[in-house]
Short mmCIF file of C-alpha atoms and ligand atoms in Angstrom, two decimals:
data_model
loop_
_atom_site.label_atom_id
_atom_site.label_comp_id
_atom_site.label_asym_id
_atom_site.label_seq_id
_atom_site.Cartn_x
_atom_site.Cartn_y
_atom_site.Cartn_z
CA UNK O 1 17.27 16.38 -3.67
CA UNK O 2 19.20 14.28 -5.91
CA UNK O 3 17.63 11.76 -8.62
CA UNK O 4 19.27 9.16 -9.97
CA UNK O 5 18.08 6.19 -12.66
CA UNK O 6 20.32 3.55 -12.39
CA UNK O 7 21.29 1.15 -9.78
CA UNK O 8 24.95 1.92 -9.73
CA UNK O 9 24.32 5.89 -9.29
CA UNK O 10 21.47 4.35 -6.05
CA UNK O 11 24.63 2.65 -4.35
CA UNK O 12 26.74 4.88 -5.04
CA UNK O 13 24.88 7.98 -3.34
CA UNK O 14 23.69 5.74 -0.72
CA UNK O 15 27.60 4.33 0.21
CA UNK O 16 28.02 7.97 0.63
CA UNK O 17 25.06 8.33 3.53
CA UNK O 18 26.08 5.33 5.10
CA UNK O 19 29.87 6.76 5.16
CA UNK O 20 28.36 9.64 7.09
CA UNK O 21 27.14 7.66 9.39
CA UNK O 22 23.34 8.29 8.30
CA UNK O 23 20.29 6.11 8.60
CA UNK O 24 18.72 5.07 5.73
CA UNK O 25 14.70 5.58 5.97
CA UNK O 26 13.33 4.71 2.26
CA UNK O 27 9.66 5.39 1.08
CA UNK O 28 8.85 2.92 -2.22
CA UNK O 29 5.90 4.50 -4.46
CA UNK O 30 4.90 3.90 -7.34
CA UNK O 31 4.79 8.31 -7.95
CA UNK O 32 1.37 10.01 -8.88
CA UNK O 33 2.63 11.31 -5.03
CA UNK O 34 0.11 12.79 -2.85
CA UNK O 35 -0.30 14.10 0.92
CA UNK O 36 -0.45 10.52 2.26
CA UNK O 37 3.04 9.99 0.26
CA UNK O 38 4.20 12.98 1.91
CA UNK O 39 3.39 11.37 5.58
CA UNK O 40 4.87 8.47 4.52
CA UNK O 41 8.24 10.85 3.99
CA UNK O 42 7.15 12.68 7.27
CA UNK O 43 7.33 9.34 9.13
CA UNK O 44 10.25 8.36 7.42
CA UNK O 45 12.63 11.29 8.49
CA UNK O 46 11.82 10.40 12.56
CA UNK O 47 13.51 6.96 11.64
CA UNK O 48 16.82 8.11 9.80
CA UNK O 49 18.62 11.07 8.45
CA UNK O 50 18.71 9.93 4.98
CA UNK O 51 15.49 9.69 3.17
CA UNK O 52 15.52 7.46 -0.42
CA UNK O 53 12.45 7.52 -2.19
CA UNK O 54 11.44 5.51 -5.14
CA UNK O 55 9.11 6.10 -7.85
CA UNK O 56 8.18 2.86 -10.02
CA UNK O 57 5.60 1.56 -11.82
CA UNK O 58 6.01 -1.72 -11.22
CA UNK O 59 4.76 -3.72 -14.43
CA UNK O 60 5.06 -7.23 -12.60
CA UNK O 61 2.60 -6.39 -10.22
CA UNK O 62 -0.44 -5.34 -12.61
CA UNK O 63 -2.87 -8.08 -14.41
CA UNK O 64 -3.28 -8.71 -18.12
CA UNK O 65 -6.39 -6.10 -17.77
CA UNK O 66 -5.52 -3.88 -15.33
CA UNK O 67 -4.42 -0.01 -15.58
CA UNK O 68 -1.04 -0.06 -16.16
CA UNK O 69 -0.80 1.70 -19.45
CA UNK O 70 -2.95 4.42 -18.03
CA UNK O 71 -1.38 4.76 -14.43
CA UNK O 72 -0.38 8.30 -13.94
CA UNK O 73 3.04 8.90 -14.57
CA UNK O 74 3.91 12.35 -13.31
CA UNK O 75 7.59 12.62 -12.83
CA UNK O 76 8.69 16.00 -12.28
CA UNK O 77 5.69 17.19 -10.19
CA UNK O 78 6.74 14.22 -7.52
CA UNK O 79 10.29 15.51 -7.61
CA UNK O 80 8.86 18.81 -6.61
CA UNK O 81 7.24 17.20 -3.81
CA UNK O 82 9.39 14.77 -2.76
CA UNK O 83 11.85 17.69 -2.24
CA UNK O 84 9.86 20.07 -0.47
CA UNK O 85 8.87 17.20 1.94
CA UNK O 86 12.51 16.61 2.69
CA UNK O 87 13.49 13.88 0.96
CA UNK O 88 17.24 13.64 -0.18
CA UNK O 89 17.50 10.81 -2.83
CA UNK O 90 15.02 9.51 -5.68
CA UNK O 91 15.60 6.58 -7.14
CA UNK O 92 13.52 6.59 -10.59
CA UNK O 93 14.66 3.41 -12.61
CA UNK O 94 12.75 2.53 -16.00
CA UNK O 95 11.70 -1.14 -16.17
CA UNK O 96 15.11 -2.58 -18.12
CA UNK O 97 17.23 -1.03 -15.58
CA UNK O 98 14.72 -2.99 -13.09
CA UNK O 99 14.78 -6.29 -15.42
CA UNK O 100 17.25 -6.23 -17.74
CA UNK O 101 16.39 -10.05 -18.46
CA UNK O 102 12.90 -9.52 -18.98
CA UNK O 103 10.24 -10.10 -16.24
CA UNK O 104 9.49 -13.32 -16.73
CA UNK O 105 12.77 -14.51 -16.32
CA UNK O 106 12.87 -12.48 -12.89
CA UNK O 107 13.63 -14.79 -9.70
CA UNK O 108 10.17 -14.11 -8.22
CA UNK O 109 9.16 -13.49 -4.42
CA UNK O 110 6.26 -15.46 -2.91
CA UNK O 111 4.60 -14.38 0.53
CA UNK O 112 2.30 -17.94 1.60
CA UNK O 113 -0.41 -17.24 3.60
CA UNK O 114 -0.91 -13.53 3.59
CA UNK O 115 -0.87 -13.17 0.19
CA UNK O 116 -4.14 -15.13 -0.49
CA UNK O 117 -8.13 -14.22 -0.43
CA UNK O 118 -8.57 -10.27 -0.41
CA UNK O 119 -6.56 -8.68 -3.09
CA UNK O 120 -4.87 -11.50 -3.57
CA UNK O 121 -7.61 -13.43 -4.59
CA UNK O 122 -8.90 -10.83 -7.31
CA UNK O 123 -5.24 -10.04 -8.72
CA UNK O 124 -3.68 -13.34 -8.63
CA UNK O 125 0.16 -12.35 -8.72
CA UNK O 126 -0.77 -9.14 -7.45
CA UNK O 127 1.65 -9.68 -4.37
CA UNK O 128 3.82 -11.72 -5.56
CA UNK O 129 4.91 -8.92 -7.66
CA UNK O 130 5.06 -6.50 -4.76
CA UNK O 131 7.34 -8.80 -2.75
CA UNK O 132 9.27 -9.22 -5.64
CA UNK O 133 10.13 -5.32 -6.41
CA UNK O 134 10.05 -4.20 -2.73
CA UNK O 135 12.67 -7.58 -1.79
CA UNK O 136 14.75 -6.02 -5.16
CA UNK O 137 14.53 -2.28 -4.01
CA UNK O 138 15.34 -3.55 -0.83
CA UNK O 139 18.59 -5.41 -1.73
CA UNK O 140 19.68 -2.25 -3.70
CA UNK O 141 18.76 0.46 -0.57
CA UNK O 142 19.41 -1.38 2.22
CA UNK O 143 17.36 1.03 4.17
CA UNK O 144 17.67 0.73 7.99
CA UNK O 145 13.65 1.69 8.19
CA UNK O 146 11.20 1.35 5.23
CA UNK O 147 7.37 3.03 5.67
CA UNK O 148 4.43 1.69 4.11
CA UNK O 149 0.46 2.61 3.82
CA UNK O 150 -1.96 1.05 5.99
CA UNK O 151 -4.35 1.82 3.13
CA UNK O 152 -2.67 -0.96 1.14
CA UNK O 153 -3.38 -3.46 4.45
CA UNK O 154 -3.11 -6.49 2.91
CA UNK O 155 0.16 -5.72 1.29
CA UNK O 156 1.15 -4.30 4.33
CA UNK O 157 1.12 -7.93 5.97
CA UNK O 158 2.86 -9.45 2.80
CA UNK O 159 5.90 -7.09 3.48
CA UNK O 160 5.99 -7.69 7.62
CA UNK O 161 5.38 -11.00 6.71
CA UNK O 162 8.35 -11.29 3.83
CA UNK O 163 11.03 -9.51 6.03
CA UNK O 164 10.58 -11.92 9.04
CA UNK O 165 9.93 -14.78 7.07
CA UNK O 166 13.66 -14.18 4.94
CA UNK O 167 15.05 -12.43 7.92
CA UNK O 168 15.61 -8.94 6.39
CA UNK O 169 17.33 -6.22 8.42
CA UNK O 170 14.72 -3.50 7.71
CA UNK O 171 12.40 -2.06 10.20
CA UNK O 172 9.27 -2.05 9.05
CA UNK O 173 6.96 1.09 9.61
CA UNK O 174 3.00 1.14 8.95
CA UNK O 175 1.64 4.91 8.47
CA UNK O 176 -2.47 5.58 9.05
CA UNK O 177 -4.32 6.13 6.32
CA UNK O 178 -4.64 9.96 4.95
CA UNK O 179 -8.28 10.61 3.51
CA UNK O 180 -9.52 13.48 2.02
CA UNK O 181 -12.07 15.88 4.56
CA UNK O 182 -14.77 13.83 3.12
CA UNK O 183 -13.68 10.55 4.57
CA UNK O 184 -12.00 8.88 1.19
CA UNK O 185 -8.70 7.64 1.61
CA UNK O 186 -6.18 9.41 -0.77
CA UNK O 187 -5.01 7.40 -3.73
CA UNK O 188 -3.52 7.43 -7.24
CA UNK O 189 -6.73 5.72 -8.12
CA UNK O 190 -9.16 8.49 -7.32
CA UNK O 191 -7.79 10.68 -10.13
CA UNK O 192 -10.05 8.37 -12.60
CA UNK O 193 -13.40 8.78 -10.65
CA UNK O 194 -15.54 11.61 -12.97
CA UNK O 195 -16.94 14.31 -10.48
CA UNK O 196 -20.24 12.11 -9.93
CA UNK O 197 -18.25 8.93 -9.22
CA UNK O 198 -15.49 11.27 -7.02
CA UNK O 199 -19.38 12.32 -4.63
CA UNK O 200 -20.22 8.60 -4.38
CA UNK O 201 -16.93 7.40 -3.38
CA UNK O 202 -16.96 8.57 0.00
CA UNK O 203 -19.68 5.96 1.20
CA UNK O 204 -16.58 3.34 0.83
CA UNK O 205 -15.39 4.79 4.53
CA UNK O 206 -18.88 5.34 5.79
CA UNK O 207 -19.18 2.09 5.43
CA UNK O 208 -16.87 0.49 7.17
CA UNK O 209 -17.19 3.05 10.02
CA UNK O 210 -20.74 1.58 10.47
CA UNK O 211 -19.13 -1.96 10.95
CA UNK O 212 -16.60 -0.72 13.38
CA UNK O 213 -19.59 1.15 14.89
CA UNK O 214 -21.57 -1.94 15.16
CA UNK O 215 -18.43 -4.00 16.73
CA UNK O 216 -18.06 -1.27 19.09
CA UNK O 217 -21.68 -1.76 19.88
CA UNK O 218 -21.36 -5.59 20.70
CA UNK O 219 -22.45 -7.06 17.51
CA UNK O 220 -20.89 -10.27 16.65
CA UNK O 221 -22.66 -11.17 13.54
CA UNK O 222 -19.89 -10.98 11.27
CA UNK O 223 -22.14 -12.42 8.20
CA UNK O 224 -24.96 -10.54 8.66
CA UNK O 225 -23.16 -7.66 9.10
CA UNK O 226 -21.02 -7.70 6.10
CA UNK O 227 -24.21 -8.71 4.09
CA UNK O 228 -25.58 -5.09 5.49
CA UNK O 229 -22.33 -3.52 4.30
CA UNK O 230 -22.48 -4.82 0.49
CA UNK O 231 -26.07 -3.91 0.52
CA UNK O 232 -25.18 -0.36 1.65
CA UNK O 233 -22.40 -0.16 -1.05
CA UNK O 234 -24.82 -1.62 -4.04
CA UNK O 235 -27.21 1.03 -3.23
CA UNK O 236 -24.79 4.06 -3.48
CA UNK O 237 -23.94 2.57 -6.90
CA UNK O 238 -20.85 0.34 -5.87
CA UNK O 239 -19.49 -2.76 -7.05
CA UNK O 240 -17.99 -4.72 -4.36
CA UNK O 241 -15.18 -6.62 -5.39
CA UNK O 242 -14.97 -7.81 -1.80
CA UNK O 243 -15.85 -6.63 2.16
CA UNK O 244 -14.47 -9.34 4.43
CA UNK O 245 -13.49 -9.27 8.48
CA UNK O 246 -10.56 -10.71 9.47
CA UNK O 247 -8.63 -11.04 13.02
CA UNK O 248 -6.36 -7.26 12.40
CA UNK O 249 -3.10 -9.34 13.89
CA UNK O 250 -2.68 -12.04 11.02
CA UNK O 251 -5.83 -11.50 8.83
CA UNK O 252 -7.05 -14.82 9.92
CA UNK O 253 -10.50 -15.52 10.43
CA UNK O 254 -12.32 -12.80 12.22
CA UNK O 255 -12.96 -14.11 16.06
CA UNK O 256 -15.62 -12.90 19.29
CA UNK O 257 -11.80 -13.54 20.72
CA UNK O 258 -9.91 -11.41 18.55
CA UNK O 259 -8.40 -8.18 20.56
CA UNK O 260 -8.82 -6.23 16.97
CA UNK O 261 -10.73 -6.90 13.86
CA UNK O 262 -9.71 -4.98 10.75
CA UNK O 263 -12.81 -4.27 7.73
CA UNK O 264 -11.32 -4.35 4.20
CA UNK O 265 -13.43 -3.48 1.32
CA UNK O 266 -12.72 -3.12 -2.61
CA UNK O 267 -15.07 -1.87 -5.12
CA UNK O 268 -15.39 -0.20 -8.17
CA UNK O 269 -17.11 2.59 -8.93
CA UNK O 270 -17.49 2.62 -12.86
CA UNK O 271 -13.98 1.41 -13.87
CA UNK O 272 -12.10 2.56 -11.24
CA UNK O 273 -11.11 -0.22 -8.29
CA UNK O 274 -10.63 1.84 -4.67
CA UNK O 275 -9.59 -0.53 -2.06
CA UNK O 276 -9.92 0.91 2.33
CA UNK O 277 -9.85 -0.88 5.65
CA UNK O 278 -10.42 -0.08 9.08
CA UNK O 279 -9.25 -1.62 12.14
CA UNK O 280 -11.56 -1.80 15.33
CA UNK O 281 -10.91 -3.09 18.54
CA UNK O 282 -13.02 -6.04 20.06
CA UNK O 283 -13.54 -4.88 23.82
CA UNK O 284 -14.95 -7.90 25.75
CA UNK O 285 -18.90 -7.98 26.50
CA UNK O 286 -19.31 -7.62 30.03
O1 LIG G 301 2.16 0.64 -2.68
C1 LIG G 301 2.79 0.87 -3.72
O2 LIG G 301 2.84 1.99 -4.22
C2 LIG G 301 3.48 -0.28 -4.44
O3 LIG G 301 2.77 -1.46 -4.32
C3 LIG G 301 4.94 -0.47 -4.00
C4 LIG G 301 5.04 -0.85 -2.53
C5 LIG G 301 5.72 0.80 -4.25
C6 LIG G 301 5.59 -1.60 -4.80
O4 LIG G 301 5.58 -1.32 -6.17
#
């Protein structure tokens, strides 16, 4: 696997793929890479026969108070792992090679609709600074197929929702969720949680299994429901930031008549944010 840092040396491999006739499949991350990145490669190379990765921390995307200092930047165990999962290009910029004019003179990205309420809501600019990289690592791939986390739901949406809305010629590819035996869903994140926080954590995904369970069951009490949620996550010791319901399609307002209904919960255990979802479908009371 080759790594390169610049943009120039990124089109310049890439021109070479494409000149061989290869499909581009590219995997952004922002590194810290785990066995959920490694599906995300896995998924990658049934698209195309030329897998980019990226690792960047992307600084527009992090609030005034959030962990960007301290996100784990681990470059040369990711290169390890990128390679061994098969990937053939890393593209590892640093942030002036990203913005050379500074980022708040960056031409920004905005995703209406999907971007607001969930994540959105608690990290204003949050996704506006995800389109904005992803529609710039875009432009500079020009991957045929690009594969995403359904962990990251929301943003998920935002990126379907970009690349129709400004008619970008990338497939877009949504990989399920890789959690731990336990039930937590692997993250970045989780390497803050202390060993105490790291037993708690799991109750995040027995959660939301007991509102899919409940759905499943015929309950339609979306309210009460979620009230029964936050209480469950309060009394393992959680924070909830947020545990909404929304219709799964367009993450509008949870519906008896939506087909599937997707849970999405962040919450912080000590300092540490985790965000999860789960989709459940609605079958029709008889
Ligand atoms: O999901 C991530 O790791 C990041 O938000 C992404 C898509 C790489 C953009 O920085």
């Amino acid at each position: 696997m080759k790594t390169v840092h610049t943009i120039a040396e990124l089109r310049a491999a890439i021109a070479e793929a494409r000149s061989a006739r290869q499909r581009i499949g590219f995997v952004p991350t922002m590194g810290n890479l785990h066995s959920g990145h490694m599906a995300l490669i896995a998924r990658a190379a049934q698209h195309a026969e030329f897998i980019v990765s990226s690792v960047f921390v992307n600084p527009l995307q992090f609030g005034p108070n959030e962990d960007l200092a301290s996100y784990p930047r681990t470059l040369a165990a990711d290169q390890e792992k990128l390679a061994a999962a098969g990937c053939h290009l890393l593209f590892a910029p640093s942030v002036e090679e990203m913005y050379p004019d500074g980022q708040d003179n960056q031409t920004r990205v905005s995703v209406a609709g999907v971007s607001a309420g969930l994540c959105g809501g608690s990290r204003p600019g949050h996704f506006d600074g995800v389109a904005t990289v992803v529609s710039k690592l875009f432009n500079m791939v020009q991957p045929d197929t690009a594969v995403f986390g359904q962990k990251d739901y929301q943003q998920l949406a935002v990126i379907r929702t970009m690349v129709r809305d400004l008619n970008m010629p990338v497939q877009i590819v949504g990989e399920p969720t890789v959690r731990a035996e336990d039930g937590l869903a692997l993250s970045s994140r989780n390497g803050y949680l202390s060993e105490q926080e790291r037993a708690q954590a799991p109750v995040l995904y027995r959660t939301l299994q007991g509102l899919a369970r409940a759905i499943e069951g015929g309950r339609r009490d979306y309210p009460a429901l979620l009230d029964e949620g936050l209480d469950a996550l309060r009394g393992a010791g959680l924070r909830p930031d947020y545990l909404e319901v929304r219709d799964a399609l367009a993450l509008g307002p949870a519906s008896p008549d939506s087909p599937e209904l997707v849970f999405l919960v962040a919450a912080y255990l000590g300092r540490t944010r985790l965000i999860d979802n789960l989709v459940v479908r609605q079958t029709a009371r008889g």
